[in-house]
Coordinates of C-alpha atoms and ligand atoms in Angstrom, one line a residue:
M259 CA -13.1 -112.0 23.5
T260 CA -11.9 -115.3 25.0
H261 CA -12.6 -114.0 28.1
T262 CA -15.7 -112.7 27.8
W263 CA -16.9 -116.2 26.9
Y264 CA -20.2 -116.0 29.0
K265 CA -21.5 -113.1 26.7
D266 CA -21.9 -116.3 23.8
A267 CA -22.8 -119.3 26.4
V268 CA -26.0 -120.7 26.7
F269 CA -26.1 -122.1 30.0
Y270 CA -28.0 -125.5 31.6
E271 CA -29.3 -125.6 35.0
L272 CA -28.7 -129.1 36.8
Y273 CA -29.2 -131.1 39.9
V274 CA -26.7 -134.2 40.1
R275 CA -29.4 -135.8 42.3
A276 CA -31.7 -135.7 39.3
F277 CA -29.4 -136.0 36.3
R278 CA -28.6 -139.5 35.9
D279 CA -28.2 -142.3 38.6
S280 CA -25.0 -144.7 37.8
N281 CA -25.4 -147.1 41.3
G282 CA -28.4 -147.9 41.5
D283 CA -28.9 -146.5 44.7
G284 CA -32.1 -144.0 43.5
N285 CA -29.6 -141.0 44.3
G286 CA -28.6 -139.1 40.5
D287 CA -24.4 -139.2 41.0
L288 CA -21.3 -137.3 39.2
K289 CA -20.5 -140.6 37.3
G290 CA -24.3 -140.7 36.1
L291 CA -23.5 -137.1 34.8
I292 CA -20.2 -137.6 33.2
A293 CA -22.0 -140.8 31.6
K294 CA -24.4 -138.1 30.6
L295 CA -22.2 -135.0 29.1
D296 CA -22.2 -136.5 25.1
Y297 CA -25.8 -135.6 25.5
L298 CA -24.9 -132.3 26.9
Q299 CA -22.8 -131.4 24.1
E300 CA -25.1 -132.7 21.5
L301 CA -27.4 -130.3 22.4
G302 CA -25.2 -128.1 21.9
V303 CA -24.4 -126.0 25.6
D304 CA -21.7 -124.1 26.9
C305 CA -21.9 -124.3 30.7
I306 CA -23.8 -126.4 32.9
W307 CA -23.7 -125.2 36.3
L308 CA -24.3 -127.3 39.0
L309 CA -27.2 -127.1 42.4
P310 CA -25.1 -127.7 45.0
I311 CA -23.1 -131.2 45.6
C312 CA -21.6 -130.3 48.8
P313 CA -22.1 -132.2 51.8
S314 CA -25.8 -131.8 53.5
P315 CA -28.7 -132.8 55.2
L316 CA -30.3 -131.4 51.6
F317 CA -33.3 -129.8 54.1
D318 CA -32.7 -127.3 51.3
D319 CA -31.5 -129.5 48.5
G320 CA -27.9 -128.5 49.2
Y321 CA -28.1 -125.2 50.2
D322 CA -27.5 -125.7 53.6
V323 CA -23.8 -127.2 53.1
A324 CA -22.5 -128.8 56.2
D325 CA -18.9 -128.7 54.8
Y326 CA -17.4 -127.0 52.0
Y327 CA -14.3 -129.2 51.0
D328 CA -16.2 -132.5 50.0
I329 CA -18.3 -134.1 47.9
H330 CA -21.8 -135.1 49.1
K331 CA -21.8 -139.3 49.3
D332 CA -24.5 -139.7 47.4
F333 CA -22.8 -137.7 44.7
G334 CA -20.0 -139.1 44.5
T335 CA -15.6 -138.2 45.5
L336 CA -13.3 -135.3 44.6
A337 CA -12.1 -137.7 42.3
D338 CA -15.2 -138.1 40.2
F339 CA -15.8 -134.2 39.9
K340 CA -12.2 -134.0 38.6
T341 CA -12.8 -136.5 35.9
L342 CA -16.2 -134.3 35.2
V343 CA -14.5 -131.1 34.9
E344 CA -11.7 -132.5 33.1
G345 CA -14.9 -134.2 30.7
V346 CA -16.8 -130.8 30.2
H347 CA -13.7 -129.4 29.0
A348 CA -12.3 -132.0 26.5
R349 CA -16.4 -131.7 25.0
G350 CA -15.2 -127.4 25.1
M351 CA -18.0 -127.2 27.8
R352 CA -17.6 -124.4 31.1
I353 CA -18.8 -125.8 34.1
I354 CA -20.2 -123.5 37.3
I355 CA -21.7 -124.5 40.5
D356 CA -23.4 -123.0 43.1
V357 CA -21.5 -121.6 46.0
V358 CA -23.7 -121.0 49.0
V359 CA -22.0 -117.3 50.8
N360 CA -24.6 -116.4 53.0
H361 CA -25.6 -119.5 55.2
T362 CA -24.3 -122.9 56.3
S363 CA -26.3 -125.7 57.4
D364 CA -27.5 -125.9 61.2
E365 CA -25.5 -128.8 60.4
H366 CA -22.1 -127.5 59.8
P367 CA -19.3 -128.1 62.9
W368 CA -19.4 -124.2 62.6
F369 CA -22.4 -123.7 63.9
I370 CA -22.2 -126.4 66.1
E371 CA -19.4 -125.1 67.6
S372 CA -20.9 -121.3 67.3
R373 CA -23.4 -122.1 69.6
S374 CA -22.3 -124.2 71.8
S375 CA -22.0 -121.6 74.2
T376 CA -21.7 -117.5 73.5
T377 CA -18.0 -117.5 74.2
A378 CA -16.5 -120.7 72.1
P379 CA -14.4 -119.3 69.3
K380 CA -17.0 -119.7 66.6
R381 CA -19.4 -117.8 67.9
D382 CA -19.0 -114.6 66.5
W383 CA -19.2 -116.6 62.7
Y384 CA -22.7 -116.3 62.6
V385 CA -25.3 -113.6 63.9
W386 CA -26.4 -113.6 67.5
S387 CA -28.3 -111.2 69.4
K388 CA -29.8 -111.3 73.1
T389 CA -33.3 -110.5 71.7
N390 CA -35.2 -110.7 68.6
K391 CA -36.4 -107.2 67.7
R392 CA -33.5 -106.3 65.9
Y393 CA -33.1 -105.8 61.9
E394 CA -37.5 -106.1 61.8
D395 CA -37.3 -104.2 58.7
A396 CA -35.9 -107.4 57.0
R397 CA -38.6 -109.0 55.3
I398 CA -39.4 -112.7 55.6
I399 CA -38.2 -114.7 52.4
F400 CA -39.6 -118.4 52.4
L401 CA -42.9 -117.1 54.2
D402 CA -44.7 -120.5 54.2
T403 CA -42.5 -122.0 56.9
E404 CA -41.1 -119.5 58.7
K405 CA -42.5 -116.4 61.1
S406 CA -39.6 -114.9 61.7
N407 CA -36.2 -114.6 61.0
W408 CA -34.5 -114.6 64.3
A409 CA -34.4 -118.4 65.8
Y410 CA -34.6 -119.2 69.8
D411 CA -31.2 -121.5 70.9
E412 CA -31.8 -122.7 73.1
L413 CA -28.6 -123.7 74.1
T414 CA -27.4 -120.4 74.6
G415 CA -30.8 -118.6 75.2
E416 CA -29.9 -116.4 72.6
Y417 CA -31.3 -115.9 69.2
Y418 CA -29.8 -116.4 65.5
W419 CA -30.7 -114.8 62.6
H420 CA -31.4 -116.9 59.3
R421 CA -33.0 -115.3 55.9
F422 CA -34.2 -118.7 54.5
Y423 CA -35.2 -121.9 56.5
S424 CA -33.8 -121.8 60.6
Q425 CA -31.9 -124.6 59.6
Q426 CA -30.0 -122.5 57.7
P427 CA -28.2 -120.0 60.0
D428 CA -26.9 -117.1 57.9
L429 CA -23.0 -116.2 58.3
N430 CA -21.8 -113.4 59.9
Y431 CA -19.7 -111.5 57.4
D432 CA -19.2 -108.2 59.5
N433 CA -16.4 -111.5 60.6
P434 CA -12.9 -110.7 58.6
A435 CA -12.5 -115.0 59.6
V436 CA -15.9 -116.0 57.5
R437 CA -15.0 -113.5 54.6
E438 CA -11.1 -115.1 54.7
E439 CA -12.7 -118.6 54.9
M440 CA -15.1 -118.3 51.9
L441 CA -12.0 -116.6 49.7
R442 CA -10.7 -120.6 51.1
I443 CA -13.7 -122.3 49.3
V444 CA -13.1 -119.9 46.1
D445 CA -9.7 -121.2 46.0
F446 CA -10.6 -124.9 46.6
W447 CA -13.2 -125.1 43.6
M448 CA -11.2 -123.3 41.5
E449 CA -7.8 -125.8 41.5
L450 CA -10.4 -127.9 40.9
G451 CA -11.2 -126.2 37.8
I452 CA -14.1 -124.8 37.3
D453 CA -15.1 -122.3 35.6
G454 CA -17.0 -119.7 37.8
F455 CA -20.2 -120.0 40.7
R456 CA -23.5 -119.1 40.9
V457 CA -23.1 -117.5 44.2
D458 CA -26.5 -117.3 45.8
A459 CA -28.4 -115.2 48.2
V460 CA -25.8 -112.6 47.2
P461 CA -27.8 -109.4 48.5
Y462 CA -28.2 -110.6 52.1
L463 CA -24.6 -110.7 53.4
I464 CA -24.7 -108.2 56.0
E465 CA -27.8 -106.7 58.4
R466 CA -28.1 -103.2 59.6
E467 CA -29.8 -101.7 62.1
G468 CA -32.6 -99.8 60.3
T469 CA -32.4 -100.7 56.5
N470 CA -34.3 -103.8 55.1
C471 CA -31.0 -105.8 55.5
E472 CA -30.4 -106.1 51.6
N473 CA -28.3 -104.7 49.2
L474 CA -26.3 -102.8 51.7
P475 CA -22.7 -100.7 50.7
E476 CA -20.3 -102.8 52.7
T477 CA -22.6 -106.2 50.8
H478 CA -20.7 -104.6 47.6
D479 CA -17.6 -103.7 49.7
Y480 CA -17.2 -107.7 49.9
V481 CA -18.5 -108.5 46.8
K482 CA -15.7 -106.6 45.1
Q483 CA -13.0 -108.2 47.3
L484 CA -14.0 -110.8 46.1
R485 CA -14.2 -109.7 42.7
A486 CA -10.6 -108.9 42.8
H487 CA -9.5 -111.7 44.5
M488 CA -10.7 -113.6 40.9
N489 CA -8.9 -111.1 38.9
T490 CA -5.8 -111.9 40.5
K491 CA -5.6 -116.0 40.9
W492 CA -8.6 -117.1 38.2
P493 CA -8.9 -114.5 35.6
G494 CA -11.1 -116.2 32.9
R495 CA -13.9 -117.9 35.4
I496 CA -16.8 -115.9 36.5
L497 CA -18.8 -115.4 39.0
L498 CA -22.9 -114.9 38.6
A499 CA -24.6 -113.3 41.2
E500 CA -27.9 -115.0 42.4
A501 CA -29.8 -111.1 43.6
N502 CA -33.6 -111.4 43.3
Q503 CA -33.8 -107.1 42.8
W504 CA -35.0 -104.6 40.7
P505 CA -33.2 -103.6 37.6
H506 CA -31.2 -101.1 39.5
D507 CA -30.6 -102.6 42.6
V508 CA -29.3 -105.6 40.4
R509 CA -27.1 -103.2 38.4
A510 CA -24.8 -102.3 41.1
Y511 CA -24.1 -105.8 41.5
F512 CA -22.3 -105.3 38.6
G513 CA -20.2 -102.3 39.8
D514 CA -17.7 -100.6 37.7
D515 CA -16.8 -104.6 35.5
D516 CA -15.5 -104.9 39.9
E517 CA -18.3 -106.9 41.2
F518 CA -20.0 -109.7 39.4
H519 CA -19.3 -110.7 35.7
M520 CA -23.5 -111.8 35.0
A521 CA -26.5 -111.7 37.0
F522 CA -29.7 -112.5 36.8
H523 CA -32.0 -111.2 35.3
F524 CA -35.2 -111.6 37.7
P525 CA -37.8 -109.5 37.1
I526 CA -38.4 -109.9 33.7
M527 CA -39.0 -114.1 33.9
P528 CA -42.1 -112.9 34.9
R529 CA -43.4 -110.9 32.8
L530 CA -42.4 -112.8 29.7
F531 CA -45.5 -115.2 31.2
M532 CA -47.4 -111.8 31.7
A533 CA -47.5 -110.8 28.1
L534 CA -48.2 -114.0 26.8
K535 CA -51.7 -114.0 28.8
Q536 CA -52.4 -110.8 28.1
A537 CA -51.6 -110.8 24.5
S538 CA -49.6 -107.0 24.8
R539 CA -45.6 -106.4 25.2
Q540 CA -46.4 -103.3 28.2
S541 CA -44.9 -105.5 30.2
I542 CA -41.7 -106.5 28.9
V543 CA -41.2 -102.9 27.2
D544 CA -41.7 -101.7 30.8
I545 CA -38.9 -103.5 32.4
L546 CA -36.4 -103.4 29.9
A547 CA -37.2 -99.2 30.2
R548 CA -36.3 -99.6 33.4
T549 CA -33.1 -101.9 32.8
P550 CA -30.2 -99.9 33.2
D551 CA -27.1 -100.3 31.2
I552 CA -24.4 -102.3 32.2
P553 CA -20.7 -102.5 32.5
A554 CA -18.7 -103.8 29.0
L555 CA -17.6 -107.0 30.8
T556 CA -20.8 -107.8 31.7
Q557 CA -24.3 -110.2 31.5
W558 CA -27.2 -110.4 32.3
C559 CA -28.5 -114.0 32.5
I560 CA -31.7 -114.9 31.8
F561 CA -34.0 -118.0 32.2
L562 CA -38.0 -119.5 32.1
R563 CA -37.8 -121.5 34.8
N564 CA -35.2 -122.6 37.5
H565 CA -35.0 -125.4 40.6
D566 CA -37.5 -122.7 42.5
E567 CA -41.0 -121.6 42.9
L568 CA -41.7 -118.9 39.4
T569 CA -40.7 -115.8 41.8
L570 CA -43.7 -113.1 41.7
E571 CA -41.6 -110.9 44.3
M572 CA -40.8 -108.7 41.9
V573 CA -44.1 -107.8 40.1
T574 CA -46.6 -105.5 42.1
E575 CA -49.3 -106.9 43.6
D576 CA -51.6 -106.7 41.1
E577 CA -49.9 -108.5 39.1
R578 CA -48.6 -111.4 41.3
Q579 CA -52.3 -111.5 42.1
F580 CA -53.1 -112.1 38.2
M581 CA -50.1 -114.5 38.1
W582 CA -51.5 -116.7 40.4
A583 CA -55.0 -116.5 39.4
E584 CA -53.6 -117.5 35.6
Y585 CA -50.9 -119.8 35.8
A586 CA -51.7 -121.2 39.6
P587 CA -55.3 -122.2 39.4
E588 CA -55.0 -124.5 42.2
P589 CA -53.3 -123.8 46.1
R590 CA -50.7 -126.6 45.7
M591 CA -49.9 -125.0 43.1
R592 CA -48.3 -121.7 44.4
Q593 CA -45.3 -121.3 47.5
N594 CA -44.2 -118.1 48.9
L595 CA -44.6 -115.5 46.0
G596 CA -44.7 -117.1 43.4
I597 CA -45.7 -120.4 41.7
R598 CA -43.8 -124.1 41.7
R599 CA -44.3 -125.5 38.5
R600 CA -42.4 -126.5 34.9
L601 CA -42.5 -124.2 32.1
A602 CA -44.6 -126.9 29.9
P603 CA -47.2 -127.7 32.6
L604 CA -47.0 -123.6 32.6
L605 CA -48.3 -123.4 29.0
D606 CA -51.0 -126.1 29.4
N607 CA -48.1 -128.2 27.3
D608 CA -48.4 -125.8 23.9
E609 CA -46.0 -126.6 22.1
R610 CA -46.5 -123.6 20.1
R611 CA -46.1 -121.4 23.4
I612 CA -42.9 -123.2 24.7
R613 CA -41.7 -122.7 21.3
L614 CA -42.5 -119.0 21.2
L615 CA -41.0 -118.4 24.9
N616 CA -37.7 -120.2 23.8
A617 CA -37.5 -117.9 20.6
M618 CA -37.3 -115.1 23.3
L619 CA -34.9 -116.3 26.3
F620 CA -32.4 -117.0 22.7
S621 CA -32.7 -113.2 21.0
L622 CA -33.6 -110.8 24.2
P623 CA -29.9 -109.0 25.8
G624 CA -28.2 -111.4 27.3
S625 CA -27.2 -115.4 27.8
P626 CA -29.9 -117.6 28.6
I627 CA -29.9 -120.7 30.8
I628 CA -32.1 -123.9 30.0
Y629 CA -33.5 -125.9 33.0
Y630 CA -32.8 -129.5 33.0
G631 CA -35.7 -131.5 31.4
D632 CA -37.3 -128.7 30.0
E633 CA -35.6 -129.5 26.5
I634 CA -38.2 -132.0 25.9
G635 CA -41.2 -129.8 27.9
M636 CA -40.6 -132.2 31.4
G637 CA -43.9 -132.1 33.9
D638 CA -44.1 -131.2 37.3
N639 CA -45.3 -132.9 40.1
I640 CA -47.3 -130.3 42.5
W641 CA -47.7 -133.7 45.1
L642 CA -44.5 -133.6 46.2
D643 CA -43.4 -130.7 49.0
D644 CA -42.1 -127.5 49.3
R645 CA -39.9 -127.3 45.5
N646 CA -39.4 -131.0 44.7
G647 CA -41.7 -131.4 42.2
V648 CA -40.0 -129.7 39.9
R649 CA -37.0 -131.4 40.5
T650 CA -38.2 -134.9 39.6
P651 CA -35.5 -137.3 37.5
L652 CA -35.1 -136.2 34.1
Q653 CA -36.9 -139.2 31.8
W654 CA -34.6 -140.5 29.8
D655 CA -36.7 -143.1 28.0
N656 CA -39.8 -145.1 28.5
T657 CA -37.5 -148.1 30.6
K658 CA -37.9 -148.2 34.8
N659 CA -37.9 -144.9 35.9
A660 CA -37.5 -143.0 33.1
G661 CA -33.9 -144.3 32.8
F662 CA -32.7 -142.4 35.3
S663 CA -32.1 -145.3 38.0
E664 CA -32.2 -149.3 38.1
A665 CA -33.6 -148.5 42.0
D666 CA -36.3 -149.7 43.1
A667 CA -37.2 -146.6 45.0
T668 CA -35.9 -143.0 43.8
Y669 CA -35.3 -140.1 45.6
E670 CA -38.3 -138.8 44.4
P671 CA -40.7 -140.2 41.7
V672 CA -40.6 -140.0 38.4
I673 CA -43.5 -138.8 36.9
D674 CA -45.8 -141.4 35.4
T675 CA -49.1 -140.3 35.1
D676 CA -50.7 -138.6 32.1
E677 CA -49.5 -136.2 29.2
F678 CA -45.8 -135.9 31.0
S679 CA -45.5 -139.3 32.1
Y680 CA -42.4 -141.0 31.1
Q681 CA -43.1 -142.9 28.7
R682 CA -44.8 -139.5 26.8
V683 CA -42.6 -137.4 27.5
N684 CA -38.2 -138.5 27.5
V685 CA -35.1 -138.0 25.4
E686 CA -35.1 -141.1 23.2
Q687 CA -38.3 -140.4 21.7
Q688 CA -37.9 -136.8 20.9
R689 CA -34.3 -137.7 20.1
A690 CA -35.6 -139.9 17.4
N691 CA -38.1 -137.4 16.6
P692 CA -36.8 -134.8 14.3
V693 CA -39.6 -132.1 15.0
S694 CA -40.1 -132.7 18.4
L695 CA -39.2 -130.2 21.2
W696 CA -36.0 -130.9 21.9
H697 CA -34.9 -131.1 18.1
F698 CA -36.2 -127.1 17.7
T699 CA -34.4 -126.4 22.0
R700 CA -31.0 -127.6 19.8
K701 CA -31.6 -126.1 16.6
I702 CA -32.6 -122.2 18.2
L703 CA -29.5 -123.0 20.9
A704 CA -27.2 -123.6 17.4
L705 CA -28.8 -120.8 15.7
R706 CA -27.7 -118.5 18.1
K707 CA -24.4 -119.5 18.4
Q708 CA -23.6 -118.6 15.0
Y709 CA -24.0 -115.0 16.0
R710 CA -22.5 -112.4 18.0
A711 CA -25.8 -110.2 17.4
F712 CA -27.5 -111.6 20.4
G713 CA -25.1 -112.3 23.0
R714 CA -23.1 -109.2 22.1
G715 CA -25.1 -107.1 20.3
T716 CA -27.1 -103.5 20.8
F717 CA -31.1 -104.1 21.8
E718 CA -34.1 -101.6 19.9
F719 CA -37.8 -102.1 20.7
V720 CA -39.2 -102.0 17.7
L721 CA -43.2 -101.1 18.4
P722 CA -45.5 -101.3 15.5
D723 CA -49.2 -99.6 16.9
N724 CA -50.1 -103.4 17.0
E725 CA -49.5 -104.5 21.2
G726 CA -50.1 -108.0 20.5
V727 CA -46.8 -107.5 18.8
L728 CA -43.5 -107.8 20.4
G729 CA -40.5 -106.6 18.0
Y730 CA -36.8 -105.5 18.7
W731 CA -33.2 -105.1 17.0
R732 CA -30.3 -107.4 17.8
V733 CA -27.5 -105.2 15.8
Y734 CA -23.6 -106.4 16.1
Q735 CA -21.1 -104.4 14.4
D736 CA -17.9 -106.5 14.4
D737 CA -14.7 -103.7 15.2
T738 CA -12.3 -105.5 13.1
T739 CA -14.1 -106.7 10.5
G740 CA -16.5 -104.0 10.0
Q741 CA -19.0 -106.8 9.6
T742 CA -22.8 -105.6 11.2
E743 CA -25.3 -108.3 11.8
R744 CA -28.4 -107.6 11.9
F745 CA -31.8 -108.9 13.1
L746 CA -35.2 -107.6 13.6
V747 CA -36.9 -110.2 15.8
L748 CA -41.0 -110.0 15.2
I749 CA -43.1 -112.1 18.0
N750 CA -46.8 -112.5 17.9
L751 CA -48.0 -113.0 21.9
T752 CA -51.5 -113.4 20.6
N753 CA -53.8 -116.4 19.2
Q754 CA -54.8 -114.8 16.7
A755 CA -52.7 -113.9 13.5
Q756 CA -52.0 -110.4 13.2
Q757 CA -50.8 -107.5 11.1
V758 CA -48.1 -105.2 11.3
T759 CA -47.0 -102.1 9.7
L760 CA -43.4 -101.4 10.4
D761 CA -41.3 -98.3 8.4
L762 CA -37.9 -100.4 6.7
A763 CA -37.3 -98.0 4.9
A764 CA -33.6 -96.8 5.4
W765 CA -32.9 -101.1 4.2
A766 CA -35.8 -100.7 0.6
G767 CA -34.2 -103.5 -1.5
V768 CA -33.2 -105.6 1.2
E769 CA -34.3 -109.4 1.1
P770 CA -35.1 -110.6 5.3
V771 CA -34.8 -114.1 5.4
D772 CA -36.1 -115.7 8.4
A773 CA -32.9 -117.3 10.3
L774 CA -35.5 -120.1 11.9
T775 CA -37.0 -120.9 8.7
G776 CA -34.3 -120.5 6.1
N777 CA -37.0 -118.4 4.5
A778 CA -36.9 -115.2 2.7
W779 CA -39.4 -112.8 2.6
P780 CA -40.8 -110.3 0.2
V781 CA -38.0 -107.6 -0.2
I782 CA -38.0 -104.5 1.7
S783 CA -40.0 -101.4 -0.1
D784 CA -38.8 -97.8 0.4
G785 CA -42.9 -97.7 1.7
P786 CA -44.3 -98.9 4.8
S787 CA -44.1 -102.9 4.9
A788 CA -47.0 -104.7 6.5
F789 CA -47.0 -108.0 7.4
E790 CA -49.4 -110.6 8.9
L791 CA -48.0 -113.3 11.5
A792 CA -49.1 -116.1 12.2
P793 CA -50.9 -116.9 15.9
Y794 CA -47.6 -117.4 18.2
A795 CA -45.3 -116.7 15.1
F796 CA -41.7 -115.8 15.7
H797 CA -38.9 -115.1 13.4
W798 CA -36.1 -113.9 13.3
L799 CA -35.5 -111.6 10.3
R800 CA -31.3 -110.9 9.2
L801 CA -31.6 -107.6 7.3
D802 CA -28.0 -107.6 6.7
Ligands
NOJ1148 C1 -31.4 -119.7 46.2 C2 -31.6 -120.7 45.6 O1 -32.1 -120.8 44.4 C3 -32.4 -121.4 46.3 O2 -32.9 -122.5 46.3 C4 -32.4 -121.8 48.2 O3 -33.1 -122.2 48.9 C5 -32.4 -120.0 49.0 N1 -31.1 -119.3 47.4 C6 -31.3 -120.1 49.6 O4 -29.7 -121.0 49.8

């Protein structure tokens, strides 16, 4: 159980730059985060995930690393980082950080050396070519800005390969020196006491002609090497895969319990939003039916929003058009194949729907991740470029800069207009209000953690005739005590009251109790059970 802590954990993703500025320079920093650890503990978070913190030009907010062995000067020092890790652990929490394995910044000294001449010792650390006609079956990911995965470098008259911005040249994983160096980087951060890594952009490590250059067997070979290294040197610490792929392709990244411990389930996320708009559970049922079983020691990570656009890569063209039309009516809301908006604005700031999606996030298979600010329903700023509009400062209170910073100018402006302005939406005010979204989030989080059923239990659909209602069983049997936790989760995806009739005769005589409210429901009879669910209602009924 302790080595599989991640199965029961609730994660919280945060951008250090956006969290709390301790020195008044307008950027959040590690000391600011340290000062706010009590907040995360109070919310009930088990594990925090930090977006990249290494030195970087921040062209891609740190996913363009210029030095893997230090902290970005705006964020603090390695000594601050050690204090942070101690502070996290002292509060019974854990911490994972991003490791950007696929590429570096073009300002990284390795790349500067690599591009300096065709015979430079580090030339082979990156993927160079005399022509830009290789690997033509690889798609372009940053469609809005990149025209090719090759960039011409005038210095040597050759092209280098990049799956993301051209400022992010891909490392060459056919080079054993690169593989070794990445393991050294892993050890460096592990020695600082962290509990794992979110491994960025996993599918793209290796390129091969005639393939789409994603999920190649050689990539899995390297992941296996990385996992074996972790098992030997750092047991109990985790690797979480960022592989935005279809479920069967992600399944391969769990291997035989010999690759990743965890992986994001990307395709389910847009379907939660789709199901709400369509007032139908069908898209959720379909994607979970397409999701293979995973090995005993592994776990999905599920989320509603993160620091990127709400990705629509893992949907059909029709579904993408539907999602754009419904959730991104203005062109500025779209980016690449996605939607650059936050949770609350996506749901028209309708707390019923925000709570409903959270009730699914916290009870579907996998460990949930909360994106900073979504616990108070923060808004976004679509007038900022790239994904910056969903990375604005956390709104702590209604004082200057939302209590985030004393500076006159912050790295991005605080949201200060209309219904999402920090005067209206902030932590302090919601903590003081017992019926706020913040209190709801804290409560549902605590409730989930009282049980093993959600993190470790089996999952089975309950599909009444009524398509607007999603139901599922989450059941956990404790083999040592023989005790069973049995939940029937019922979700009304529609804005109307819905009738459902279920066959629960096997539990005749049991009085279901809604774990979320403590309310008892009528004792189950041996005939059909008929319920009426209020609009957007959700129930976690205990039936054991
Ligand atoms: C995925 C990260 O989530 C995203 O923010 C980044 O731009 C790309 N990987 C490239 O590192």
